[in-house]
Coordinates of C-alpha atoms in Angstrom, one line a residue:
X1 CA 105.4 195.7 130.9
X2 CA 107.2 192.3 132.1
X3 CA 109.9 194.0 133.5
X4 CA 107.7 196.7 135.6
X5 CA 105.5 193.5 137.0
X6 CA 109.1 191.6 137.7
X7 CA 109.8 194.8 139.7
X8 CA 106.1 194.6 141.8
X9 CA 106.9 191.1 142.8
X10 CA 109.8 191.9 144.6
X11 CA 107.9 194.3 147.4
X12 CA 105.8 191.8 148.5
X13 CA 107.8 189.4 151.5
X14 CA 106.4 186.2 150.7
X15 CA 106.4 184.6 147.8
X16 CA 105.6 181.7 146.1
X17 CA 107.3 179.8 142.7
X18 CA 104.7 181.8 140.4
X19 CA 104.8 185.2 142.1
X20 CA 107.7 185.5 142.2
X21 CA 109.4 184.5 138.9
X22 CA 107.5 184.0 135.5
X23 CA 107.4 187.4 135.1
X24 CA 111.1 187.3 135.2
X25 CA 111.2 184.6 133.6
X26 CA 109.1 185.4 130.3
X27 CA 110.5 188.8 130.6
X28 CA 114.3 186.8 129.4
X29 CA 112.3 184.5 126.5
X30 CA 111.2 181.8 128.4
X31 CA 107.7 179.6 128.3
X32 CA 106.8 178.9 131.9
X33 CA 103.4 177.5 132.9
X34 CA 101.4 177.5 136.2
X35 CA 101.7 174.2 138.1
X36 CA 99.4 172.8 140.8
X37 CA 100.3 173.9 144.2
X38 CA 103.1 170.9 145.3
X39 CA 102.5 168.9 141.9
X40 CA 104.1 168.6 138.9
X41 CA 101.4 168.5 136.5
X42 CA 100.1 172.0 134.9
X43 CA 97.3 173.6 136.1
X44 CA 96.0 175.2 133.4
X45 CA 94.1 172.6 130.3
X46 CA 95.5 173.3 126.9
X47 CA 99.7 174.1 128.3
X48 CA 101.3 172.4 125.6
X49 CA 100.8 175.4 123.5
X50 CA 103.5 177.5 125.4
X51 CA 106.2 174.5 124.0
X52 CA 105.7 177.1 120.6
X53 CA 104.3 180.4 122.3
X54 CA 105.4 182.4 125.1
X55 CA 102.2 183.5 127.7
X56 CA 100.9 186.6 127.6
X57 CA 100.6 189.0 130.7
X58 CA 96.9 189.1 131.4
X59 CA 97.1 185.4 131.7
X60 CA 99.5 184.7 133.8
X61 CA 98.2 187.6 136.3
X62 CA 95.7 184.7 136.9
X63 CA 97.6 182.4 138.3
X64 CA 99.5 184.8 141.4
X65 CA 98.5 184.3 144.7
X66 CA 97.1 180.4 144.5
X67 CA 100.7 178.9 145.4
X68 CA 101.1 177.5 142.2
X69 CA 104.6 175.9 141.2
X70 CA 106.1 177.0 138.0
X71 CA 107.3 174.7 135.1
X72 CA 109.9 175.3 132.4
X73 CA 108.0 174.5 128.9
X74 CA 110.6 172.8 126.6
X75 CA 110.9 174.2 122.5
X76 CA 110.7 176.6 120.4
X77 CA 109.2 178.9 122.4
X78 CA 112.5 178.4 125.3
X79 CA 114.4 177.4 122.6
X80 CA 115.3 174.4 125.4
X81 CA 114.8 170.4 126.4
X82 CA 117.0 168.8 128.9
X83 CA 117.8 165.8 129.8
X84 CA 115.8 164.3 133.4
X85 CA 118.0 161.9 135.3
X86 CA 115.7 160.0 137.4
X87 CA 118.2 158.0 139.9
X88 CA 121.1 158.4 142.9
X89 CA 122.5 154.7 141.7
X90 CA 126.3 156.0 141.2
X91 CA 127.5 153.0 139.0
X92 CA 124.5 154.5 136.6
X93 CA 125.3 158.1 136.5
X94 CA 129.7 157.7 135.5
X95 CA 127.7 155.6 132.7
X96 CA 125.5 158.5 131.7
X97 CA 127.7 161.0 132.6
X98 CA 130.6 159.5 130.9
X99 CA 128.3 160.3 127.3
X100 CA 126.0 163.5 128.6
X101 CA 128.0 166.6 127.9
X102 CA 128.5 169.5 131.0
X103 CA 125.8 171.3 131.2
X104 CA 126.2 174.7 133.9
X105 CA 122.8 174.9 134.6
X106 CA 121.2 172.0 136.2
X107 CA 118.4 172.0 138.7
X108 CA 116.9 168.9 141.2
X109 CA 114.2 167.7 142.6
X110 CA 113.6 164.6 144.7
X111 CA 116.5 162.1 143.2
X112 CA 118.8 162.7 140.5
X113 CA 118.5 165.6 139.0
X114 CA 117.6 167.7 135.4
X115 CA 120.1 169.3 132.4
X116 CA 119.1 172.2 130.2
X117 CA 120.5 172.8 127.1
X118 CA 119.5 174.3 123.6
X119 CA 116.8 173.0 121.8
X120 CA 117.8 170.3 118.9
X121 CA 114.5 169.2 117.5
X122 CA 114.5 165.9 119.2
X123 CA 110.7 164.4 120.3
X124 CA 110.7 163.9 123.8
X125 CA 111.5 160.3 125.2
X126 CA 112.1 158.5 128.1
X127 CA 113.3 154.9 129.0
X128 CA 113.8 152.8 132.1
X129 CA 116.2 150.4 133.2
X130 CA 115.4 147.2 133.2
X131 CA 115.6 146.6 137.2
X132 CA 114.1 149.9 137.7
X133 CA 117.1 151.7 139.2
X134 CA 117.1 154.3 136.8
X135 CA 115.8 156.3 133.9
X136 CA 116.2 159.1 131.5
X137 CA 113.5 160.9 130.4
X138 CA 114.2 163.5 127.5
X139 CA 112.3 166.2 127.5
X140 CA 111.1 168.3 124.9
X141 CA 108.0 170.2 122.4
X142 CA 105.0 168.8 124.9
X143 CA 106.8 168.5 127.6
X144 CA 107.5 170.9 130.4
X145 CA 109.5 170.2 133.6
X146 CA 109.6 172.0 137.6
X147 CA 111.5 174.9 138.8
X148 CA 113.2 176.2 141.6
X149 CA 111.6 176.9 143.8
X150 CA 109.1 175.2 143.0
X151 CA 107.7 172.7 146.1
X152 CA 107.8 168.6 145.6
X153 CA 104.7 166.5 146.2
X154 CA 107.5 165.2 149.5
X155 CA 107.5 168.8 150.4
X156 CA 111.2 168.9 149.8
X157 CA 112.4 172.4 148.0
X158 CA 113.6 172.1 144.3
X159 CA 117.2 173.3 144.1
X160 CA 119.6 174.9 141.2
X161 CA 122.7 172.5 141.4
X162 CA 125.4 174.7 140.9
X163 CA 126.3 178.7 140.0
X164 CA 123.7 179.2 137.6
X165 CA 120.2 179.5 136.8
X166 CA 118.2 180.1 134.0
X167 CA 118.0 183.3 135.0
X168 CA 121.4 184.3 136.0
X169 CA 123.6 182.5 132.9
X170 CA 124.1 183.7 129.3
X171 CA 121.7 181.9 127.3
X172 CA 125.0 181.7 124.5
X173 CA 126.4 179.8 127.3
X174 CA 124.1 176.9 127.4
X175 CA 125.1 174.0 125.6
X176 CA 123.6 172.4 122.8
X177 CA 123.5 168.1 122.8
X178 CA 123.9 166.6 119.8
X179 CA 121.8 163.9 118.4
X180 CA 124.2 161.3 118.1
X181 CA 124.5 161.9 122.0
X182 CA 121.0 161.2 123.0
X183 CA 120.9 157.9 120.9
X184 CA 124.1 157.4 123.1
X185 CA 121.9 157.5 126.1
X186 CA 119.0 155.4 125.1
X187 CA 121.6 152.9 123.7
X188 CA 122.7 152.3 127.4
X189 CA 119.4 151.1 128.6
X190 CA 118.8 148.9 125.7
X191 CA 120.1 145.2 126.7
X192 CA 120.6 144.2 123.2
X193 CA 123.4 147.1 122.6
X194 CA 126.5 146.4 123.8
X195 CA 128.5 147.3 126.6
X196 CA 129.6 151.2 125.8
X197 CA 132.8 151.8 127.6
X198 CA 133.5 155.4 127.2
X199 CA 137.4 156.5 127.8
X200 CA 138.1 160.4 129.7
X201 CA 137.8 163.1 126.8
X202 CA 141.3 164.3 125.5
X203 CA 143.0 167.9 126.4
X204 CA 141.9 170.3 123.8
X205 CA 140.4 173.7 123.1
X206 CA 137.2 174.8 121.7
X207 CA 138.9 176.1 118.7
X208 CA 140.9 173.0 117.7
X209 CA 136.9 171.4 117.6
X210 CA 135.8 174.0 115.0
X211 CA 139.7 173.9 113.0
X212 CA 139.0 170.4 112.4
X213 CA 135.3 170.5 111.9
X214 CA 136.7 172.6 108.9
X215 CA 139.4 170.2 107.7
X216 CA 136.8 167.2 108.1
X217 CA 134.9 170.0 105.4
X218 CA 137.3 168.7 102.2
X219 CA 137.6 164.9 103.0
X220 CA 135.5 162.8 101.4
X221 CA 133.7 160.5 103.9
X222 CA 133.3 157.9 100.9
X223 CA 136.9 158.0 99.7
X224 CA 137.6 154.3 101.0
X225 CA 137.5 152.3 103.9
X226 CA 141.1 153.2 104.5
X227 CA 140.9 157.1 104.9
X228 CA 137.6 156.5 106.9
X229 CA 139.0 154.3 109.8
X230 CA 142.4 156.6 109.8
X231 CA 140.1 160.1 110.7
X232 CA 138.1 157.4 112.7
X233 CA 141.8 156.8 115.1
X234 CA 143.0 160.4 113.9
X235 CA 140.0 162.1 115.9
X236 CA 140.3 159.5 118.9
X237 CA 143.8 160.1 119.6
X238 CA 143.1 164.5 119.7
X239 CA 139.4 164.4 121.6
X240 CA 139.4 160.6 122.8
X241 CA 135.4 159.3 123.1
X242 CA 132.5 162.5 123.5
X243 CA 134.1 164.9 121.4
X244 CA 135.9 162.6 118.7
X245 CA 132.8 160.3 117.9
X246 CA 130.8 163.1 117.5
X247 CA 132.9 164.6 114.9
X248 CA 133.7 161.2 113.2
X249 CA 129.7 159.9 113.2
X250 CA 128.3 163.8 111.7
X251 CA 131.4 163.7 109.2
X252 CA 130.5 160.0 108.2
X253 CA 126.8 161.0 107.6
X254 CA 127.7 163.1 105.2
X255 CA 128.4 160.4 102.5
X256 CA 126.2 159.5 99.5
X257 CA 126.9 156.3 98.7
X258 CA 124.9 154.6 101.4
X259 CA 127.6 153.1 103.2
X260 CA 126.3 154.7 106.1
X261 CA 124.6 152.8 109.1
X262 CA 123.6 154.5 112.0
X263 CA 124.5 155.9 114.4
X264 CA 125.3 152.3 117.0
X265 CA 127.6 151.1 113.7
X266 CA 129.4 153.7 113.6
X267 CA 129.7 153.7 117.5
X268 CA 130.5 150.3 117.5
X269 CA 133.3 150.9 114.9
X270 CA 134.7 154.3 116.4
X271 CA 135.0 151.9 119.7
X272 CA 137.0 149.0 118.0
X273 CA 139.2 151.3 116.4
X274 CA 143.1 150.3 118.6
X275 CA 145.6 150.4 116.4
X276 CA 148.6 151.8 114.8
X277 CA 148.7 154.5 117.2
X278 CA 150.8 155.9 115.1
X279 CA 147.8 157.4 113.5
X280 CA 147.1 160.8 115.6
X281 CA 145.1 163.6 115.0
X282 CA 147.9 165.4 113.0
X283 CA 147.3 162.6 110.2
X284 CA 143.3 164.4 110.1
X285 CA 145.1 167.5 109.0
X286 CA 148.0 165.8 106.5
X287 CA 145.2 163.7 104.7
X288 CA 143.1 167.6 104.6
X289 CA 146.0 169.4 103.2
X290 CA 146.5 166.8 100.6
X291 CA 142.8 167.6 99.9
X292 CA 143.7 171.5 99.4
X293 CA 142.6 172.3 103.3
X294 CA 144.7 175.5 104.0
X295 CA 144.1 176.2 107.6
X296 CA 147.1 175.2 110.4
X297 CA 146.5 173.5 113.5
X298 CA 148.0 173.4 116.9
X299 CA 148.9 169.5 115.2
X300 CA 149.9 169.9 112.6
X301 CA 153.4 167.3 111.8
X302 CA 153.6 166.5 107.8
X303 CA 157.0 164.7 108.1
X304 CA 155.6 161.4 110.8
X305 CA 151.6 161.3 109.5
X306 CA 153.4 161.4 106.1
X307 CA 155.5 157.9 107.5
X308 CA 153.2 156.7 109.9
X309 CA 150.4 156.5 106.7
X310 CA 153.5 154.8 104.6
X311 CA 153.7 152.5 107.3
X312 CA 149.9 151.1 107.7
X313 CA 149.9 151.0 103.7
X314 CA 152.6 148.5 103.4
X315 CA 151.2 146.9 106.0
X316 CA 147.7 146.4 103.8
X317 CA 149.9 146.0 101.2
X318 CA 151.2 142.7 103.1
X319 CA 147.9 141.2 104.1
X320 CA 145.5 142.7 100.7
X321 CA 145.7 140.1 97.4
X322 CA 146.8 137.3 98.7
X323 CA 146.0 133.3 98.6
X324 CA 142.8 134.6 99.6
X325 CA 142.4 137.4 97.8
X326 CA 140.9 139.2 100.9
X327 CA 139.5 143.0 100.5
X328 CA 141.3 145.9 101.9
X329 CA 138.4 146.1 104.2
X330 CA 139.3 142.4 106.2
X331 CA 142.5 143.4 105.8
X332 CA 142.6 146.7 107.6
X333 CA 140.5 144.8 110.6
X334 CA 143.1 142.1 110.7
X335 CA 145.7 145.4 111.6
X336 CA 143.8 147.0 114.1
X337 CA 143.0 143.6 115.9
X338 CA 146.5 142.0 115.5
X339 CA 145.2 139.3 118.2
X340 CA 142.8 136.6 117.5
X341 CA 141.1 138.2 114.8
X342 CA 137.5 138.9 114.6
X343 CA 136.0 141.7 112.6
X344 CA 133.9 144.3 114.2
X345 CA 129.8 143.5 113.6

């Protein structure tokens, strides 16, 4: 039914956004809603029901020939969420893009852009910087976003930014947006948060990520503070900050002894890990094999990993149990911050 209507729309010489595209989106399982001409707001009362269900053909036909813009309803029906970046300020864009995963599907209106991701179940949320220069809207259930080729109230046409749009990309290639990444994005706008400096991602293959997840499954996040830190160092070495922290945070959350204190504190600890650099991604797989992991990785180096762990344990023993009877956690933090030791919060 949808497909036959698509063909009829192509016969028209002059098509506005809704007329030309609504049935295409519906045919591919994307939930769209009509927007008022040259406006961002939905034209249909109770439109947000379409965040959870697709509009039927007869209802969609009612809005043909009325110069309507077109919007995408985010949520379970489309299986999409989106991040709307409301700024063209280069400083803010650099901060945001160091955290935000790259999406091949982006569109632009008057400023900034909107990137699309698989639905992750989080509620919608908005935030602005103190100076009003930048803002982020996380768009999920109950929200919609204007789609090209709709016309902005200022007269400009919405455009897709890259090679793909929602009608041409394979849905499987739309990336996921981890919950912890959304939390870190909003943390950028919290003046109480510490400055977040994200390293560039290391070179790795998607298969390496899956291998690492499997290796982490055999490691107990509650086993010891020493090992928890060692895993953080190893993930930093293998994946840098964005992917490395996501792996570290997900693994840390699996602890059952109440030691996990939330994404922000976990991130602060992860960013504070600097020494010793002898602990590498190979160390993680070495520890996993000691706990029954039988897989192989591109980074296997058991001999070097064993030597690195032995050196770290000797350094720990030198600090631990002395006159001050410090804890192993304090000893580890001294080793990780050897100059002007300040224990991370």
